[in-house]
Amino acid sequence: MQRQNKKNLLKTYAVLLLAALLLSNCSNRKAIDVEDSIRDPSAENDSLIQVNPMIPEAVRMLLLEADESISQGQGSQAIMTLKRALSISPNSALVQQHLAEAYLTEADYQEALYWSSLVVNQGPDQGELCERSRRTQALAAELMGRIDIQATALESLISCSTRKPARF
Amino acid sequence: MTGLLVPWYFYINYITDTIVQDKWDVPSVAYARPLELYQGLALSPEALVFELDLLGYRATNKKPQSGQYQFANNSFIIHSKGFQFPDLNSPAQIISLSIKNNQLASVSPPLARLEPHIIGRFYTSDFENRLPIDLAAIPDTMIRGLQAVEDRDFKNHHGVSWFGILRAAVKNLLAGEVVQGGSTITQQLVKNKLSYNQNSLLRKAHEAMAASILETKMSKAEILESYFNEVYWGQEGKAAVHGVVEAAQFYFAKPVSQLSIAEQALLIGIIKGPSWYNPYRQTKRALLRRDVVLKVWLDTGVIDTEQYQISKQSALGLSKSRQLKTDFDDFMDVVRKQINSQFSLSDLRRDGLRIFTTMDPYVQFKTTQTARQTRAWLDDTVESAILVSGTNTGELVAVSGSQSAASQYNRALLAKRQIGSLIKPLVYLAGLELLPNFDLQTQLQDAPLTVTTQDQKTWQPKNWDGKSMGAISAMDALIYSRNQATVELGMRITLTKFIGFLQQVGLQVQRNRHPALFLGAMELTPFEVQHVFGLFSSRGGKQYVNSIRYVTDQNNQVLSRSQQSTNHQISVESIDAINRAMHLITTAGTARKLTTNFQLSGPLFGKTGTTNAGKDSWYVGFDRRYLATVWVGRDDNKATPYSGSSGALVLWGHLFKNL
């Protein structure tokens, strides 16, 4: 009887520990190092020719300014700069991706998921931006506990560097 | 019992706090979007001059100083004034630019922005559109006169006049019904905050408790000032008139300081029942009430005999028209609504907030001008509402709630109207998303059909031309807005699944609806329509029409806002397919007038909508820059001779021709 009680007590402790771990994971919103996790320079990309998206010079300046802010740990400043860029080029997948990454650094996973999903759905399906958007989407989804979205994003990552058959 | 009393006390305490904190020392300011200047920006010289004039810049032939600009041969040199933006401080600087073919050909520096124009101010933390007035600016006769009529014991009681209540109770008992309120001025002020419709004991207890607490938090003068700024003074259509400043404008088109004794007496008199004593509708009754007030004032020494005689002889002298709206007022209605829903109450209670909106003053100007022409282009019985937002961004740039500057009723935001065929893109989108093996090439039957409704009645939808086209593709059925084919598709989807789909895109529809829902038998405001079509224009990206970019406090710190998640999960491919059909509507379908008559260039997308007997005429469409919804109809919901393409589309065409 005593042994049974001990067993039950241990079980309770185990459940509590697991719950505490899960809860701590939920509440511990960590900032992400975008350079390391998303723009990984070691990532090989043998996709089609890398094309620099056509964006106005003003937007390019704002992207540099936002990157500078992020490197100085001023994520919210970067977000405002990127929103300004977005008001100039609302369709730019590059700006949208930067915004997703800035939100990721600010641990705002919901916004990061929203903007990266926009790039995944409407942005390029080949190349670096394609990969970055899917990595961002996967990471944001993971941190929000959306394993289904994470899995889909990771599965589609490979398609960004898959050569498509020639159409002629 | 204690368990109920404690939260009750806290609730009452909270109510009184909101009254105390209602007025800011430093008003909040709302700004239009700042004009960003960069190479490639679509901008006409006319639009830039409009913006500069609006910002108070002056043209000069000399080297421009701060706040001046030089303009020659489509080249501008602007000396900006500088502005502290939320993201950075933009100092005053020289901006040189040239415009070619309505596009900025060169700009130096390569990215510059002008300071944003102030489009409105909020003076109270509930963001109502009221200009408060200090007690010192209100005529003394009015202040003393209010007490003489409404609450003679005001100076002495502590929120509740027990004698007043006793007197009212005796009168009510003798009459066998509630004939007298016995509320003090403080209680009436509280009543404005507590929304109860009937005279119940609970409400009286609430009022009495709150009034007693309020008297410990505010001085008598502050209570009077709040009262004059808060009290309900009548109704113009669906717009309420609150506060003495607005009441003076509404009834007499005058500032408060210039009201005559007789006019003051009328205003004080109608507080008792603004509808019962409505001077526009019940002239005799209002006149009698005014004279009763004047007599009370004479008896209590507020006015002397001479003033009484002169005032009693004077006519009501009502104004024929209310103060006209500015171009920005309708947009500010949206800001007011959204700021309360997106930001926390505690943040919004701070002094001196800066609200950075998405309004484009030039587009707003053109939108207002278009609305004002409604009765010139159509007949003189119809009203109109127009909303314009960014195609991809969902940012609202302009709103017009009426064809007239005199109408305070913002139809763009408040008028719930049947949407007719505007529903069709959603029916076909639902088909693409929910039905296997369905695409826009699928054949539908545009033929007579009989549908049994939930109440076992039969319903036979007809086409607008009374004809049936037989077997047609879903694409053609959408382009030519065929009702019978659409209902056939709807029945395949099923009503239940379609209602679920509408909820998925953010529309709340009651269950147990009639299959006429497939033909747009549902009511939406133009604002809600704009929101729905934002789904198409942004290719699924933006689900919400938004009027606010940032709100900052006095220290330039950005306030956090509630999240607006997009959860529609509709595929881009399906949206693109509907957009292809909506493009063909503008070249070959019901909106082809845009390309044939108006000769608008660039790919256009849109859908017309008409309800029975032309009660509502709609057109919603977008190009690469703007999405706009136009509604035309009568306020009394009577028939008009207009369809979507002969009514609303005419305004849309003119607007886009001028943007």
Tab-separated table of N, CA and C in Angstrom, chain A residues 58 61-62 77 80 83-84 87-88 90-91 108 110-111 114-115 118 121-122 146, chain B residues 36 38 86-87 110-111 113 392-393 538-539 541-542 549-550 558 563 565-566 572:
chain	number	residue	atom	x	y	z
A	58	ALA	N	15.139	53.630	-52.734
A	58	ALA	CA	14.716	54.077	-51.402
A	58	ALA	C	14.451	52.877	-50.494
A	61	MET	N	17.654	51.252	-49.355
A	61	MET	CA	18.261	52.010	-48.248
A	61	MET	C	17.588	51.673	-46.914
A	62	LEU	N	16.272	51.556	-46.963
A	62	LEU	CA	15.538	51.264	-45.731
A	62	LEU	C	15.828	49.849	-45.231
A	77	GLN	N	12.570	49.217	-33.719
A	77	GLN	CA	12.978	50.286	-34.638
A	77	GLN	C	13.021	49.742	-36.069
A	80	MET	N	9.590	49.384	-37.623
A	80	MET	CA	9.027	50.638	-38.125
A	80	MET	C	9.665	51.036	-39.454
A	83	LYS	N	8.208	48.840	-42.087
A	83	LYS	CA	6.821	49.225	-42.419
A	83	LYS	C	6.846	50.423	-43.371
A	84	ARG	N	7.835	51.275	-43.152
A	84	ARG	CA	7.977	52.422	-44.047
A	84	ARG	C	8.327	51.925	-45.454
A	87	SER	N	5.353	50.606	-47.127
A	87	SER	CA	4.412	51.598	-47.659
A	87	SER	C	4.848	52.058	-49.048
A	88	ILE	N	6.141	51.896	-49.345
A	88	ILE	CA	6.638	52.251	-50.678
A	88	ILE	C	6.465	51.068	-51.632
A	90	PRO	N	4.538	47.796	-51.294
A	90	PRO	CA	3.689	46.873	-50.522
A	90	PRO	C	3.735	45.429	-51.010
A	91	ASN	N	4.145	45.233	-52.277
A	91	ASN	CA	4.161	43.866	-52.821
A	91	ASN	C	5.494	43.173	-52.647
A	108	ASP	N	7.988	38.001	-31.644
A	108	ASP	CA	6.570	38.112	-31.985
A	108	ASP	C	6.306	37.069	-33.073
A	110	GLN	N	3.692	35.298	-33.898
A	110	GLN	CA	2.461	35.342	-34.692
A	110	GLN	C	2.639	36.230	-35.923
A	111	GLU	N	3.230	37.415	-35.705
A	111	GLU	CA	3.480	38.318	-36.831
A	111	GLU	C	4.529	37.720	-37.773
A	114	TYR	N	2.816	35.287	-39.853
A	114	TYR	CA	1.948	35.936	-40.834
A	114	TYR	C	2.751	36.416	-42.046
A	115	TRP	N	3.835	37.158	-41.779
A	115	TRP	CA	4.589	37.747	-42.894
A	115	TRP	C	5.354	36.688	-43.682
A	118	LEU	N	3.016	34.935	-45.926
A	118	LEU	CA	2.701	35.755	-47.101
A	118	LEU	C	3.760	35.550	-48.189
A	121	ASN	N	3.382	32.073	-49.696
A	121	ASN	CA	2.227	31.943	-50.592
A	121	ASN	C	2.346	32.776	-51.858
A	122	GLN	N	2.942	33.966	-51.718
A	122	GLN	CA	2.924	34.886	-52.865
A	122	GLN	C	4.312	35.199	-53.414
A	146	ARG	N	2.734	25.166	-33.615
A	146	ARG	CA	1.968	24.747	-34.794
A	146	ARG	C	2.815	23.781	-35.609
B	36	GLU	N	5.785	60.195	-48.718
B	36	GLU	CA	7.155	59.709	-48.976
B	36	GLU	C	7.541	60.117	-50.390
B	38	TYR	N	10.214	59.518	-53.357
B	38	TYR	CA	11.298	58.660	-53.865
B	38	TYR	C	11.100	58.466	-55.362
B	86	PRO	N	7.718	58.579	-35.379
B	86	PRO	CA	7.930	57.534	-34.368
B	86	PRO	C	9.246	56.793	-34.570
B	87	ASP	N	9.686	56.636	-35.830
B	87	ASP	CA	10.917	55.865	-36.067
B	87	ASP	C	12.176	56.717	-36.048
B	110	PRO	N	17.594	60.727	-51.983
B	110	PRO	CA	16.802	59.692	-52.657
B	110	PRO	C	15.539	59.273	-51.908
B	111	LEU	N	15.509	59.490	-50.588
B	111	LEU	CA	14.296	59.195	-49.834
B	111	LEU	C	14.044	60.331	-48.846
B	113	ARG	N	10.674	62.522	-46.679
B	113	ARG	CA	9.224	62.574	-46.436
B	113	ARG	C	8.843	63.905	-45.834
B	392	ASN	N	-2.952	46.319	-51.866
B	392	ASN	CA	-2.258	45.226	-51.189
B	392	ASN	C	-2.151	45.395	-49.687
B	393	THR	N	-2.166	46.651	-49.255
B	393	THR	CA	-1.843	46.898	-47.852
B	393	THR	C	-3.036	46.820	-46.919
B	538	SER	N	-5.699	41.824	-52.189
B	538	SER	CA	-4.376	41.540	-51.619
B	538	SER	C	-3.976	40.084	-51.847
B	539	ARG	N	-4.745	39.390	-52.650
B	539	ARG	CA	-4.522	37.962	-52.941
B	539	ARG	C	-4.432	37.159	-51.629
B	541	GLY	N	-3.712	38.277	-48.700
B	541	GLY	CA	-2.712	38.753	-47.739
B	541	GLY	C	-3.286	39.550	-46.591
B	542	LYS	N	-4.195	40.459	-46.908
B	542	LYS	CA	-4.708	41.352	-45.864
B	542	LYS	C	-6.187	41.129	-45.681
B	549	ARG	N	-1.688	53.480	-38.391
B	549	ARG	CA	-0.362	52.841	-38.478
B	549	ARG	C	0.252	52.694	-37.094
B	550	TYR	N	0.342	53.813	-36.389
B	550	TYR	CA	0.930	53.798	-35.042
B	550	TYR	C	0.183	54.767	-34.143
B	558	VAL	N	5.914	53.968	-29.022
B	558	VAL	CA	4.802	53.374	-29.766
B	558	VAL	C	3.989	52.471	-28.836
B	563	GLN	N	-3.517	42.058	-31.704
B	563	GLN	CA	-3.157	41.360	-32.934
B	563	GLN	C	-4.376	41.217	-33.833
B	565	SER	N	-5.089	38.683	-36.468
B	565	SER	CA	-4.584	37.511	-37.192
B	565	SER	C	-5.421	37.233	-38.439
B	566	THR	N	-4.769	36.684	-39.419
B	566	THR	CA	-5.443	36.308	-40.659
B	566	THR	C	-5.521	34.798	-40.696
B	572	VAL	N	-4.116	30.829	-52.560
B	572	VAL	CA	-3.883	31.945	-53.481
B	572	VAL	C	-4.390	31.579	-54.872
